[in-house]
Coordinates of C-alpha atoms in Angstrom, one line a residue:
M1 CA -20.4 -20.4 10.4
G2 CA -18.0 -18.4 8.3
R3 CA -18.2 -18.8 4.7
G4 CA -15.8 -20.6 2.4
R5 CA -16.0 -22.1 -1.0
G6 CA -13.9 -23.4 -3.8
M7 CA -16.2 -24.1 -6.8
P8 CA -19.8 -23.3 -7.3
A9 CA -22.2 -26.2 -6.4
G10 CA -25.6 -25.3 -7.6
G11 CA -26.0 -21.9 -5.8
A12 CA -24.5 -19.3 -3.5
V13 CA -23.3 -20.0 0.0
E14 CA -24.6 -17.7 2.7
A15 CA -21.8 -15.4 3.9
R16 CA -21.3 -14.2 7.4
A17 CA -18.1 -12.6 8.6
E18 CA -16.4 -12.9 12.0
T19 CA -14.3 -10.2 13.6
G20 CA -11.7 -10.8 16.3
A21 CA -9.8 -8.5 18.7
A22 CA -6.3 -7.5 18.3
V23 CA -3.2 -9.6 19.3
A24 CA 0.2 -10.3 17.9
D25 CA 0.0 -13.0 15.2
P26 CA 1.6 -16.4 16.0
A27 CA -0.1 -18.1 13.0
G28 CA 1.3 -15.8 10.4
S29 CA 0.1 -14.0 7.3
G30 CA -0.5 -15.2 3.8
S31 CA 1.4 -12.2 2.6
A32 CA 4.1 -9.8 3.8
P33 CA 5.4 -9.8 7.3
E34 CA 3.2 -7.7 9.6
V35 CA 4.3 -4.4 11.1
G36 CA 5.0 -4.9 14.7
T37 CA 5.5 -8.7 14.4
P38 CA 8.0 -9.6 17.1
R39 CA 11.2 -11.4 16.2
F40 CA 12.9 -13.5 18.8
R41 CA 15.9 -14.7 16.8
N42 CA 18.8 -16.1 18.8
R43 CA 16.9 -16.3 22.1
P44 CA 17.0 -19.5 24.0
R45 CA 13.9 -21.8 23.9
R46 CA 11.6 -21.4 27.0
S47 CA 9.9 -24.0 29.0
G48 CA 6.4 -25.2 28.2
S49 CA 4.9 -23.2 31.2
W50 CA 6.5 -20.0 29.8
R51 CA 4.9 -20.7 26.4
R52 CA 1.5 -21.3 27.9
A53 CA 1.9 -18.1 29.9
L54 CA 2.8 -16.2 26.7
L55 CA -0.4 -17.6 25.0
A56 CA -2.4 -16.4 28.0
V57 CA -1.0 -13.0 27.7
L58 CA -1.8 -12.8 24.0
V59 CA -5.3 -13.8 24.6
M60 CA -5.8 -11.4 27.5
G61 CA -4.3 -8.6 25.4
A62 CA -6.9 -9.4 22.6
L63 CA -9.7 -8.7 25.0
V64 CA -8.6 -5.1 25.8
I65 CA -7.2 -3.7 22.5
P66 CA -9.8 -1.7 20.6
L67 CA -11.3 -3.1 17.4
S68 CA -11.8 0.2 15.6
A69 CA -8.9 -0.3 13.2
A70 CA -10.2 -3.8 12.2
V71 CA -13.7 -2.8 11.3
R72 CA -14.7 -1.8 7.8
P73 CA -18.0 -0.9 6.2
E74 CA -20.1 -3.7 4.6
I75 CA -19.2 -4.1 0.9
S76 CA -22.0 -4.3 -1.7
A77 CA -21.7 -7.0 -4.2
P78 CA -24.0 -9.4 -6.1
A79 CA -24.5 -13.0 -4.9
P80 CA -22.2 -15.5 -6.5
A81 CA -23.2 -16.8 -9.9
A82 CA -25.4 -19.9 -9.5
L83 CA -23.5 -22.6 -11.4
A84 CA -23.4 -26.3 -11.5
A85 CA -20.1 -27.9 -10.6
P86 CA -17.8 -27.5 -13.6
T87 CA -16.7 -30.1 -16.0
P88 CA -14.0 -30.0 -18.7
A89 CA -16.8 -29.1 -21.2
T90 CA -18.2 -26.2 -19.1
L91 CA -15.0 -24.6 -17.8
D92 CA -15.1 -21.7 -20.2
E93 CA -18.7 -21.0 -19.2
T94 CA -17.7 -21.1 -15.6
Y95 CA -14.8 -18.7 -16.1
A96 CA -17.1 -16.3 -18.1
A97 CA -19.9 -16.3 -15.5
N98 CA -17.6 -15.6 -12.6
G99 CA -15.8 -12.9 -14.6
A100 CA -19.1 -11.2 -15.2
N101 CA -20.0 -11.4 -11.6
A102 CA -16.7 -9.8 -10.7
A103 CA -17.4 -7.0 -13.2
E104 CA -20.8 -6.3 -11.5
A105 CA -19.1 -6.4 -8.1
S106 CA -16.7 -3.8 -9.3
R107 CA -19.5 -1.5 -10.5
M108 CA -21.3 -1.9 -7.2
A109 CA -18.2 -1.1 -5.2
A110 CA -17.5 1.9 -7.3
A111 CA -21.0 3.2 -6.8
D112 CA -20.5 2.9 -3.0
G113 CA -17.3 4.9 -3.3
D114 CA -15.0 1.9 -2.4
E115 CA -12.4 2.5 -5.1
R116 CA -10.0 -0.1 -3.5
R117 CA -12.4 -2.9 -3.8
A118 CA -13.7 -1.7 -7.2
A119 CA -10.2 -1.9 -8.6
A120 CA -9.6 -5.3 -7.1
D121 CA -12.9 -6.7 -8.5
R122 CA -12.1 -5.0 -11.9
A123 CA -8.8 -6.8 -12.1
M124 CA -10.5 -10.2 -11.4
A125 CA -13.0 -9.5 -14.1
D126 CA -10.2 -9.3 -16.8
P127 CA -11.4 -11.7 -19.5
A128 CA -7.9 -13.3 -19.5
R129 CA -8.4 -14.5 -15.9
Q130 CA -9.9 -18.0 -15.2
L131 CA -12.1 -17.9 -12.1
L132 CA -13.6 -21.1 -10.9
A133 CA -15.4 -19.2 -8.1
F134 CA -15.9 -15.6 -7.1
D135 CA -17.8 -13.9 -4.3
G136 CA -17.3 -10.1 -3.9
R137 CA -19.3 -9.9 -0.6
G138 CA -17.5 -9.0 2.6
P139 CA -13.7 -9.9 2.6
G140 CA -14.4 -11.8 -0.6
L141 CA -13.7 -15.3 -2.0
A142 CA -12.0 -16.4 -5.2
T143 CA -10.6 -19.5 -6.8
E144 CA -8.4 -18.8 -9.9
V145 CA -6.7 -21.2 -12.3
L146 CA -3.3 -20.6 -14.0
G147 CA -2.9 -23.0 -16.9
D148 CA -5.0 -25.6 -18.7
L149 CA -6.8 -27.3 -15.9
A150 CA -8.8 -29.7 -18.0
H151 CA -5.7 -31.3 -19.5
A152 CA -3.2 -30.9 -16.6
D153 CA -1.8 -34.1 -15.1
R154 CA 0.1 -32.2 -12.3
I155 CA -1.9 -29.7 -10.3
A156 CA -0.8 -27.5 -7.4
V157 CA -3.5 -26.0 -5.1
L158 CA -2.4 -23.1 -2.9
V159 CA -4.1 -22.4 0.4
P160 CA -3.3 -19.0 1.9
G161 CA -2.8 -17.8 5.5
S162 CA -4.2 -14.9 7.5
D163 CA -5.1 -11.5 6.1
T164 CA -5.8 -12.8 2.6
S165 CA -8.9 -11.2 1.0
L166 CA -9.9 -9.7 -2.3
D167 CA -8.3 -6.5 -1.2
T168 CA -4.9 -8.3 -0.8
Y169 CA -5.5 -11.0 -3.4
D170 CA -2.7 -9.8 -5.7
R171 CA -0.1 -10.8 -3.1
F172 CA -1.5 -14.3 -3.0
R173 CA -1.8 -14.5 -6.8
A174 CA 1.9 -13.5 -7.1
T175 CA 2.8 -16.7 -5.2
A176 CA 0.8 -18.8 -7.7
L177 CA 2.4 -17.0 -10.7
N178 CA 5.9 -17.6 -9.3
L179 CA 5.1 -21.3 -8.9
R180 CA 3.6 -21.5 -12.3
S181 CA 6.7 -19.8 -13.8
Q182 CA 9.0 -22.3 -11.9
L183 CA 7.1 -25.3 -13.1
T184 CA 7.2 -24.1 -16.7
H185 CA 10.9 -23.4 -16.5
D186 CA 11.7 -26.8 -14.9
A187 CA 9.4 -28.9 -17.0
P188 CA 8.4 -27.0 -20.2
D189 CA 6.8 -30.0 -21.8
S190 CA 4.8 -31.0 -18.7
R191 CA 1.1 -30.4 -18.3
T192 CA 0.7 -28.4 -15.1
A193 CA -1.8 -26.0 -13.6
V194 CA -1.8 -23.9 -10.4
V195 CA -4.9 -23.1 -8.5
S196 CA -5.1 -20.3 -5.9
W197 CA -7.8 -21.2 -3.5
L198 CA -9.1 -18.3 -1.5
G199 CA -12.1 -20.4 -0.4
Y200 CA -12.5 -19.3 3.2
D201 CA -12.7 -16.3 5.5
T202 CA -9.1 -16.1 6.6
P203 CA -8.5 -14.7 10.1
R204 CA -7.1 -11.3 10.6
T205 CA -3.5 -11.1 11.4
V206 CA -4.4 -9.1 14.5
S207 CA -7.2 -11.1 16.0
T208 CA -8.0 -13.8 18.5
T209 CA -9.3 -16.0 15.6
V210 CA -5.7 -16.5 14.4
L211 CA -4.8 -18.3 17.6
T212 CA -7.5 -21.0 17.4
A213 CA -8.6 -23.5 14.8
G214 CA -12.1 -22.1 14.5
R215 CA -11.8 -20.6 11.0
A216 CA -9.9 -23.7 9.9
D217 CA -12.7 -25.9 11.1
Q218 CA -15.2 -23.8 9.1
A219 CA -13.0 -23.9 6.0
A220 CA -12.1 -27.6 6.0
P221 CA -15.4 -28.9 4.5
Y222 CA -15.2 -26.4 1.7
L223 CA -11.6 -27.4 0.9
R224 CA -12.6 -31.1 0.9
E225 CA -15.5 -30.4 -1.4
F226 CA -13.3 -28.3 -3.7
I227 CA -10.8 -31.1 -4.1
R228 CA -13.7 -33.5 -4.8
Q229 CA -15.2 -31.2 -7.5
L230 CA -11.7 -30.6 -8.9
R231 CA -11.5 -34.4 -9.6
G232 CA -14.6 -33.9 -11.7
V233 CA -12.5 -31.7 -14.0
T234 CA -9.2 -33.4 -13.9
G235 CA -10.1 -37.0 -13.6
R236 CA -8.6 -39.6 -11.3
T237 CA -5.2 -39.9 -12.8
A238 CA -4.1 -36.3 -12.3
R239 CA -1.9 -35.8 -9.3
I240 CA -2.8 -32.9 -6.9
A241 CA -0.3 -31.4 -4.5
L242 CA -1.8 -29.2 -1.7
L243 CA 0.5 -26.4 -0.8
C244 CA -0.4 -24.7 2.4
H245 CA 1.1 -21.5 4.0
S246 CA 0.9 -20.2 7.6
Y247 CA -2.6 -20.4 8.9
G248 CA -3.5 -22.2 5.7
T249 CA -1.6 -25.2 7.1
V250 CA -4.2 -25.4 9.9
V251 CA -6.9 -25.5 7.3
C252 CA -5.1 -28.2 5.4
G253 CA -4.5 -30.2 8.6
R254 CA -8.3 -30.1 9.4
A255 CA -9.2 -31.2 5.9
A256 CA -6.4 -33.8 5.4
A257 CA -8.1 -37.0 6.6
G258 CA -8.7 -39.1 3.5
L259 CA -8.2 -36.2 1.1
D260 CA -7.6 -37.3 -2.5
V261 CA -4.2 -35.6 -3.0
S262 CA -0.7 -37.0 -3.6
D263 CA 1.2 -34.5 -1.5
L264 CA 0.4 -32.2 1.5
V265 CA 3.0 -29.5 1.9
L266 CA 3.2 -27.3 5.0
V267 CA 5.3 -24.1 4.9
G268 CA 5.7 -21.5 7.6
S269 CA 3.3 -23.5 9.8
P270 CA 2.4 -22.6 13.4
G271 CA 1.2 -26.3 13.7
T272 CA -1.7 -28.2 12.3
G273 CA -3.5 -29.3 15.4
A274 CA -2.2 -32.8 15.0
D275 CA 0.6 -34.3 17.1
S276 CA 2.2 -36.0 14.1
A277 CA 2.0 -36.5 10.3
A278 CA 0.3 -39.8 11.0
G279 CA -2.3 -38.0 13.0
L280 CA -3.4 -36.1 9.9
R281 CA -4.8 -39.5 8.7
T282 CA -3.9 -38.7 5.1
P283 CA -2.5 -41.2 2.4
A284 CA -0.6 -38.2 1.0
R285 CA 3.1 -37.7 1.5
V286 CA 3.4 -35.0 4.1
W287 CA 6.2 -32.3 3.6
A288 CA 7.2 -29.4 5.8
A289 CA 9.7 -26.5 5.6
R290 CA 10.6 -23.3 7.4
G291 CA 13.0 -20.7 6.3
S292 CA 15.8 -19.8 8.8
D293 CA 14.5 -16.2 9.0
D294 CA 10.8 -17.1 9.5
W295 CA 9.7 -15.8 12.9
V296 CA 7.1 -18.6 13.2
G297 CA 10.0 -20.8 14.4
D298 CA 10.1 -18.6 17.6
V299 CA 6.4 -18.9 18.2
P300 CA 5.4 -21.4 21.0
H301 CA 4.4 -24.7 19.2
V302 CA 2.0 -25.8 21.9
S303 CA -1.7 -26.3 22.3
T304 CA -3.4 -25.5 25.6
D305 CA -6.9 -24.8 26.9
L306 CA -7.4 -21.2 28.0
F307 CA -10.7 -19.6 28.9
G308 CA -12.7 -22.5 27.5
T309 CA -11.1 -22.7 24.2
T310 CA -8.0 -24.4 22.7
V311 CA -5.3 -22.0 21.8
G312 CA -2.3 -22.9 19.7
F313 CA -1.7 -25.7 17.1
G314 CA 0.6 -28.2 18.8
T315 CA 3.6 -30.0 17.4
D316 CA 6.0 -28.1 15.1
P317 CA 5.7 -29.7 11.7
V318 CA 9.4 -29.4 11.0
S319 CA 10.4 -31.1 14.2
P320 CA 11.5 -34.8 14.1
E321 CA 8.7 -35.9 16.4
F322 CA 6.1 -34.7 13.9
G323 CA 7.5 -37.0 11.2
A324 CA 7.0 -35.0 8.0
R325 CA 9.5 -35.0 5.1
V326 CA 11.4 -31.8 5.9
F327 CA 12.9 -30.0 2.9
A328 CA 15.2 -27.1 2.6
A329 CA 13.7 -23.6 2.5
G330 CA 17.0 -21.6 2.7
D331 CA 17.3 -18.4 4.8
G332 CA 13.9 -16.9 3.7
G333 CA 11.4 -15.3 5.9
H334 CA 7.7 -15.9 6.4
S335 CA 6.6 -14.5 3.1
D336 CA 9.5 -15.8 1.0
Y337 CA 8.6 -19.5 0.3
F338 CA 7.4 -18.7 -3.3
S339 CA 10.1 -16.1 -4.0
P340 CA 11.8 -16.5 -7.4
G341 CA 15.3 -18.1 -7.1
S342 CA 14.6 -19.4 -3.5
A343 CA 15.4 -23.0 -2.4
S344 CA 11.9 -23.4 -1.2
L345 CA 10.3 -22.5 -4.6
A346 CA 12.6 -24.9 -6.3
N347 CA 11.7 -27.7 -4.0
L348 CA 8.0 -26.9 -4.1
A349 CA 8.1 -27.2 -7.9
R350 CA 9.9 -30.6 -7.6
I351 CA 7.2 -31.9 -5.2
V352 CA 4.5 -30.8 -7.6
L353 CA 6.2 -32.4 -10.6
G354 CA 6.8 -35.7 -8.7
E355 CA 10.5 -35.3 -8.7
T356 CA 10.7 -36.2 -5.0
T357 CA 14.2 -37.7 -5.2
E358 CA 15.5 -34.3 -6.4
V359 CA 14.1 -32.4 -3.4
T360 CA 16.8 -31.1 -1.2
H361 CA 16.5 -31.6 2.5
A362 CA 17.1 -29.4 5.5

């Protein structure tokens, strides 16, 4: 099983990485659009058989494209700090312990000559950062808080898509910072916090794993446990909005059943694996959005069995048959949902703040 974690729970979680082979990415990235990503704008929609054929071609291509570009050396890092689940009284201790672990990871990476990872870990170790969790091994895991979590009554938890790791974490963090800034601007007197949850091994953009729910199935228990432990810090009255991007929407779909959140938001989604919002079996309000320039809209939203595995994620979350509350995302692309000044960021902030009647609809 791949590793994934949100908060420490009495010790380290064993880490094992998976590597896939190369294909074009229909599930999307948690960061910038990928080089070579096909755009099919203004082309007519194809039949279901054509879409299944395309998925078959993608999978077959994955079996023959070399993996050499995707492989990187093992990264030396200490095991995560062995900590009990945090409480309001122990948050500062948790932040300090994870920061110290990140500093040690930076020293080990530098000793191995991995300056890129050393720099990434060193940034995480900044005393001003608030890390609920950190694991510098392999692609890396981290959960960071922006704001006063112990006293927040509105909390946004961000779940990223593919190709998000410690090496690319700054791009993911930028989305959290943009949301935090929007919340502060819109409601300066509100008590809000934003949590960036890199708690699972995200699939590579160029991989077979991005076409299936395998990584999401591995991640879902960790996301559920993270939300449970988050309640131990925030109490029962705080409202938590789960904001999921790209492949992260598959993770959220797998974790959704009975999850104690008020809102579940899907942006740039390739599908969740469920046929409808009701199929997610969540008491939360389910929202969905896609920018008009997001190439995910031209990816086949189907699910089919190929070579003994299920490929694709089914019904498009912004389609009427899915039944989500579809909100406006403007003309942004796949990486623009949290861009300052965008319609999507404004609406995401309204959802987090509970201003649902102010959300603009597509």
